[in-house]
Every structure is written in structure tokens, then in C-alpha cells.
Amino acid sequence: MPDIAAQRRTGIALIVAAAVAWSTAPFFTRLLHFDSWTILFWRGLFGGGAIALFLTATQGGRGLRDLIAMRPSGWLVAVLSTIGMVTFIPALQLTSVANVAIIVAVQPFAAAAIAWIWLREKALPRTLAASVVAFAGVVVTVSGAVADTDYRGIGLACVMMLALSVMTVAIRRHRASSMVAAASLSNFLGSLVSLPFADGIGSVTTADIGVLAMFGFCQVGLGLTLFTLGSRLLPSGQASLIATLETPLMPFWVWLAFAEVPSLRALIGGALVMGAVVADIAAERRAHPAER
């Protein structure tokens, strides 16, 4: 069935691209010197606007109607995504990127468990094995983290991971709904929630606006759009596993921009994560040779 094979390949490509976009969050966060609520307000505004423009360009009036007249399933995904967004930036500011990364890497386990409970979707043994290897890789990465990290940041990262895990399964469960429109709505909701708490909205400069616009478009708008499109084409556990490519890429962008050389642990852990993802994708292709 060539159409199924094409869907798998498309889904993998979309999730990989989403992981690359998401991995730029520490880079943009490092460039900005505002409170988390101010960053969330502007990032959500630009991210939601970028996705709304994408909807208009690709679907015209129907895309805008999907955004305005959102179905309950779309609201569910939007709210879960908003929870993930408003906990992510504070988590990065309160604890180390490594701690956030290891919690994100647990998402394949959580998504697979939720999918089994909700959809009775059985995870493939190779995907489970690859998830274990990926998790081990992130454990190696964060094994040198300092002991006095802020537990509030770790708690927020856990909330983010759980929200995005449920969101991943909800997207697959409600494939008929416009989840790209839900991604746009979630960004606007994030801005709305952040507005009462943002202290630095009026102090941003023109240069700051440019960085915030790139943050919203590249990391949020593009990442969420690609992930929502790709998640409906792959099993939930596999989609979350591929998204863990975000983990080794996070320190890469910081190294590239700020000359912060990753530790040996980070290099080894990143190799394990990427190796697990590549092995799972290769196994999927070998299992369906006639569908390539």
C-alpha cells in the first residue's frame, strides 16, 4: 500500500523538522532578558499569527473558520498545548536545559502509555527498545548536572511533558479535526494567559521584537504546525520518540551561537538518542519493504 508508506515517510520528515524547530528554544531564551511571562506573551502572539497566516494561505476562508469555530477536540489540543507552552519557558529559566531535556525524553513512554489506555494502541517492541536507548542517552547527558537545581523548574517541566504527551495522543485520536488551527489558538491562549503577569511588555525594543518574532515563528509556529501534521500520520509513541531529537540539538544551537562546548556526556548521550531514532526509523522501513 504505497499511500501508507508515503504517509509514514511524510510523518517522519515532519516530526524531525518539528524537533529541529523546537530545539532552538534555549537559543532564543538566551538572547532575551525578560521575565518568562513577557517572553510567552510576545512569542505566543507571533507564533499564533504565523500559524493563522499559514492557515489562510493554504486553506483560505475554511482555515479561518476552523480557527474561529473550533471543535471541542480542537479546544482540547489547544488547551493542552497552552499548558505545555506556559510551563516550558519558566522551566528553562528555573532549572538547567539538561534537566528539562531528560524530562522531555520521558515523553515517548508517557505517550505510549496514554495511547494504550485511551486508544488501545499497542507500542511496537522496537519502538519501546529505542525509547529505552533514547532515555538512557539523555540520562548520560544530565548525569553531570549540579545538585542544587530548582525543583520548581523540574516540576514545571514534568507538567509540560505530561500535557504534550496527552496532546500527542489527542491529535491522533481526532485526526479529522483541524489541529493546525488548534495550534494557532493555543498560541493566542498562551498570550492571553500571560498578559496579566508580564512585567516587561512595554520595555521591549525594536531589536527585541525581531528576536521575539523569530522565536514565535520558528520555534513555536513552525514547530507546532509540523508536529500536529506529523503526529496524525504516525503511532503516538513513535512520534514522541522522533521528537526526542530535540534533546541533543538544544546544546548544539547554544554552542553554535555562544561557543559553549557540550560536555563529553552530552556528546555521548546525544549520539545514543540520535542512534535510537535512526535505528527505529530504519527498522520501520525494513518492516515494510514493499511500501517504500
Coordinates of C-alpha atoms in Angstrom, one line a residue:
M1 CA 0.0 0.0 0.0
P2 CA 2.1 2.9 -1.3
D3 CA -0.1 5.5 0.2
I4 CA 0.5 4.2 3.7
A5 CA 4.3 4.1 3.1
A6 CA 4.2 7.7 1.8
Q7 CA 2.2 8.8 4.9
R8 CA 4.9 7.2 7.2
R9 CA 7.7 8.9 5.4
T10 CA 5.9 12.2 5.4
G11 CA 5.1 11.9 9.1
I12 CA 8.8 11.1 10.0
A13 CA 10.0 14.1 8.0
L14 CA 7.5 16.4 9.6
I15 CA 8.4 15.3 13.2
V16 CA 12.1 15.5 12.5
A17 CA 11.6 19.1 11.2
A18 CA 9.5 19.9 14.2
A19 CA 12.2 18.7 16.6
V20 CA 14.8 20.9 14.8
A21 CA 12.5 23.9 15.2
W22 CA 11.7 23.1 18.9
S23 CA 15.4 22.7 19.7
T24 CA 16.0 26.4 19.2
A25 CA 14.1 27.4 22.4
P26 CA 17.3 27.7 24.6
F27 CA 19.0 29.7 21.9
F28 CA 16.2 32.3 21.8
T29 CA 15.7 32.2 25.5
R30 CA 19.4 33.0 26.0
L31 CA 19.1 36.0 23.6
L32 CA 16.2 37.6 25.6
H33 CA 16.5 39.1 29.1
F34 CA 12.8 39.4 30.1
D35 CA 10.6 37.7 32.6
S36 CA 9.1 34.4 31.3
W37 CA 5.5 35.9 31.0
T38 CA 6.7 38.7 28.8
I39 CA 8.5 36.2 26.5
L40 CA 5.4 34.0 26.5
F41 CA 3.1 36.9 25.6
W42 CA 5.1 38.1 22.6
R43 CA 6.2 34.6 21.4
G44 CA 2.6 33.4 21.5
L45 CA 1.3 36.4 19.7
F46 CA 3.8 36.0 16.8
G47 CA 3.5 32.2 16.8
G48 CA -0.3 32.3 16.7
G49 CA -0.2 34.9 14.0
A50 CA 2.3 32.9 11.9
I51 CA 0.1 29.8 12.0
A52 CA -3.1 31.8 11.2
L53 CA -1.3 33.2 8.1
F54 CA -0.4 29.6 7.2
L55 CA -4.0 28.6 7.5
T56 CA -5.2 31.5 5.4
A57 CA -2.5 30.8 2.7
T58 CA -3.2 27.1 2.4
Q59 CA -6.9 26.8 3.2
G60 CA -8.4 30.3 2.7
G61 CA -11.6 31.0 4.4
R62 CA -12.1 27.4 5.5
G63 CA -8.9 27.6 7.6
L64 CA -10.1 30.8 9.4
R65 CA -13.5 29.2 10.0
D66 CA -11.7 26.2 11.6
L67 CA -9.9 28.7 13.9
I68 CA -13.0 30.7 14.8
A69 CA -15.4 27.8 15.1
M70 CA -13.1 25.4 16.9
R71 CA -14.5 21.9 17.7
P72 CA -14.3 20.5 21.2
S73 CA -11.4 18.2 20.1
G74 CA -9.5 21.3 18.8
W75 CA -10.1 23.1 22.1
L76 CA -8.7 20.0 24.0
V77 CA -5.5 20.1 21.9
A78 CA -5.2 23.9 22.2
V79 CA -5.5 23.9 26.0
L80 CA -3.0 21.0 26.4
S81 CA -0.6 22.8 24.1
T82 CA -1.0 26.1 26.0
I83 CA -0.2 24.3 29.3
G84 CA 2.9 22.9 27.7
M85 CA 4.0 26.4 26.4
V86 CA 3.4 28.3 29.6
T87 CA 5.4 25.8 31.6
F88 CA 8.3 25.4 29.2
I89 CA 10.0 28.8 29.3
P90 CA 9.8 29.1 33.1
A91 CA 11.2 25.6 33.4
L92 CA 14.2 26.6 31.2
Q93 CA 14.8 29.7 33.3
L94 CA 14.4 27.9 36.7
T95 CA 16.5 24.8 36.1
S96 CA 19.1 23.6 33.6
V97 CA 18.4 22.8 30.0
A98 CA 19.7 19.3 30.7
N99 CA 17.1 18.7 33.4
V100 CA 14.3 19.8 31.1
A101 CA 15.7 17.7 28.3
I102 CA 15.7 14.5 30.3
I103 CA 12.0 15.1 31.3
V104 CA 11.1 15.7 27.6
A105 CA 12.8 12.4 26.8
V106 CA 10.3 10.6 29.0
Q107 CA 7.5 11.7 26.7
P108 CA 7.6 8.6 24.5
F109 CA 6.9 6.4 27.5
A110 CA 4.1 8.6 28.7
A111 CA 2.6 9.0 25.2
A112 CA 2.7 5.2 24.6
A113 CA 1.1 4.5 27.9
I114 CA -1.7 7.1 27.4
A115 CA -2.3 5.8 23.8
W116 CA -2.6 2.2 25.2
I117 CA -5.1 3.3 27.8
W118 CA -7.1 5.7 25.6
L119 CA -6.8 4.2 22.1
R120 CA -5.7 0.6 22.9
E121 CA -2.7 1.3 20.6
K122 CA -0.1 -1.3 21.1
A123 CA 3.5 0.0 21.0
L124 CA 5.9 -2.0 18.8
P125 CA 8.7 -3.8 20.7
R126 CA 11.4 -2.0 18.6
T127 CA 9.9 1.4 19.4
L128 CA 9.9 0.5 23.1
A129 CA 13.5 -0.6 22.9
A130 CA 14.5 2.5 21.0
S131 CA 12.7 4.6 23.7
V132 CA 14.8 2.9 26.4
V133 CA 18.0 3.7 24.5
A134 CA 17.0 7.3 23.9
F135 CA 16.1 7.7 27.6
A136 CA 19.5 6.2 28.6
G137 CA 21.2 8.7 26.3
V138 CA 19.5 11.6 28.0
V139 CA 20.4 10.2 31.4
V140 CA 24.0 10.2 30.3
T141 CA 23.7 13.8 29.2
V142 CA 22.3 15.0 32.5
S143 CA 24.4 12.8 34.8
G144 CA 26.9 15.7 35.4
A145 CA 24.2 18.2 36.4
V146 CA 24.6 20.1 39.6
A147 CA 22.6 19.0 42.6
D148 CA 21.2 22.4 43.6
T149 CA 18.8 22.8 40.7
D150 CA 15.5 24.5 41.2
Y151 CA 12.8 21.9 41.8
R152 CA 10.1 24.2 40.7
G153 CA 11.6 24.2 37.2
I154 CA 11.7 20.4 37.3
G155 CA 8.1 20.3 38.4
L156 CA 7.0 22.6 35.6
A157 CA 8.9 20.5 33.1
C158 CA 7.0 17.4 34.3
V159 CA 3.7 19.2 33.8
M160 CA 4.8 20.2 30.3
M161 CA 5.8 16.7 29.4
L162 CA 2.5 15.2 30.6
A163 CA 0.5 17.9 28.8
L164 CA 2.3 17.3 25.5
S165 CA 2.0 13.5 25.8
V166 CA -1.7 13.7 26.1
M167 CA -1.8 16.3 23.3
T168 CA 0.1 13.8 21.0
V169 CA -2.5 11.1 21.6
A170 CA -5.4 13.5 21.3
I171 CA -4.1 14.6 17.9
R172 CA -4.0 11.0 16.6
R173 CA -7.4 10.3 18.2
H174 CA -9.1 13.3 16.5
R175 CA -7.4 13.2 13.0
A176 CA -10.5 14.7 11.3
S177 CA -10.2 18.0 13.3
S178 CA -8.0 20.9 12.2
M179 CA -5.2 20.6 14.6
V180 CA -3.2 23.3 12.8
A181 CA -5.9 25.7 13.8
A182 CA -5.8 24.4 17.3
A183 CA -2.0 25.1 17.3
S184 CA -2.7 28.7 16.4
L185 CA -5.4 29.0 19.1
S186 CA -3.1 27.6 21.7
N187 CA -0.5 30.4 21.0
F188 CA -3.1 33.1 21.3
L189 CA -4.4 31.5 24.6
G190 CA -0.8 31.5 25.8
S191 CA -0.5 35.2 25.2
L192 CA -3.9 35.9 26.9
V193 CA -2.9 33.9 30.0
S194 CA 0.5 35.6 30.2
L195 CA -0.7 39.2 29.7
P196 CA -1.7 39.9 33.4
F197 CA 1.6 38.7 34.7
A198 CA 4.0 40.1 32.1
D199 CA 6.1 43.0 33.6
G200 CA 8.2 43.9 30.6
I201 CA 5.8 44.2 27.7
G202 CA 6.3 47.9 27.3
S203 CA 10.1 47.8 27.6
V204 CA 10.9 45.7 24.5
T205 CA 13.0 47.4 21.8
T206 CA 12.7 47.1 18.1
A207 CA 15.6 44.5 18.2
D208 CA 13.8 42.6 20.9
I209 CA 10.7 42.5 18.8
G210 CA 12.7 41.0 15.9
V211 CA 14.0 38.2 18.1
L212 CA 10.6 37.5 19.7
A213 CA 9.1 37.4 16.2
M214 CA 11.7 34.8 15.1
F215 CA 11.1 32.9 18.3
G216 CA 7.4 32.8 17.7
F217 CA 7.6 31.9 14.0
C218 CA 10.5 29.4 14.1
Q219 CA 10.3 27.7 17.5
V220 CA 6.5 27.8 18.2
G221 CA 4.6 28.4 15.0
L222 CA 6.7 26.2 12.7
G223 CA 7.4 23.6 15.3
L224 CA 3.8 23.1 16.4
T225 CA 2.4 23.2 12.8
L226 CA 4.9 20.5 11.7
F227 CA 4.3 18.3 14.8
T228 CA 0.5 18.5 14.6
L229 CA 0.6 17.5 10.9
G230 CA 3.2 14.7 11.5
S231 CA 1.6 13.2 14.7
R232 CA -1.6 12.2 12.8
L233 CA 0.5 10.1 10.4
L234 CA 2.5 8.0 13.0
P235 CA 1.8 6.0 16.1
S236 CA 2.0 8.2 19.2
G237 CA 5.0 6.5 20.8
Q238 CA 7.0 6.7 17.6
A239 CA 6.1 10.4 17.0
S240 CA 7.2 11.3 20.5
L241 CA 10.4 9.2 20.1
I242 CA 11.4 11.0 16.9
A243 CA 10.7 14.3 18.6
T244 CA 13.4 13.5 21.2
L245 CA 15.9 14.6 18.5
E246 CA 15.2 17.9 20.1
T247 CA 17.3 16.9 23.1
P248 CA 20.8 16.6 21.5
L249 CA 20.1 19.6 19.2
M250 CA 19.4 22.0 22.1
P251 CA 23.1 22.2 23.2
F252 CA 24.2 22.4 19.6
W253 CA 22.5 25.7 18.9
V254 CA 23.8 27.2 22.1
W255 CA 27.3 26.0 21.2
L256 CA 27.0 27.5 17.7
A257 CA 25.8 30.9 18.9
F258 CA 27.6 31.3 22.3
A259 CA 30.6 29.0 21.9
E260 CA 29.5 26.8 24.8
V261 CA 31.2 23.4 24.1
P262 CA 29.0 20.5 25.1
S263 CA 30.4 18.1 27.7
L264 CA 31.6 14.6 26.7
R265 CA 28.5 13.3 28.5
A266 CA 26.3 15.4 26.3
L267 CA 28.0 14.2 23.1
I268 CA 27.7 10.5 24.1
G269 CA 24.1 11.0 25.2
G270 CA 23.2 12.8 22.0
A271 CA 24.7 10.0 20.0
L272 CA 22.6 7.5 21.8
V273 CA 19.4 9.4 21.3
M274 CA 20.0 10.0 17.6
G275 CA 21.1 6.4 17.1
A276 CA 17.9 5.2 18.7
V277 CA 15.8 7.3 16.5
V278 CA 17.7 6.4 13.3
A279 CA 17.5 2.7 14.2
D280 CA 13.8 2.8 14.8
I281 CA 13.1 4.6 11.5
A282 CA 15.4 2.1 9.7
A283 CA 13.6 -0.9 11.3
E284 CA 10.3 0.6 10.2
R285 CA 11.5 0.8 6.6
R286 CA 12.8 -2.8 6.7
A287 CA 9.4 -4.0 8.1
H288 CA 7.6 -2.5 5.1
P289 CA 10.0 -3.0 2.2
A290 CA 7.1 -3.1 -0.3
E291 CA 5.8 0.2 0.8
R292 CA 8.9 2.4 0.3

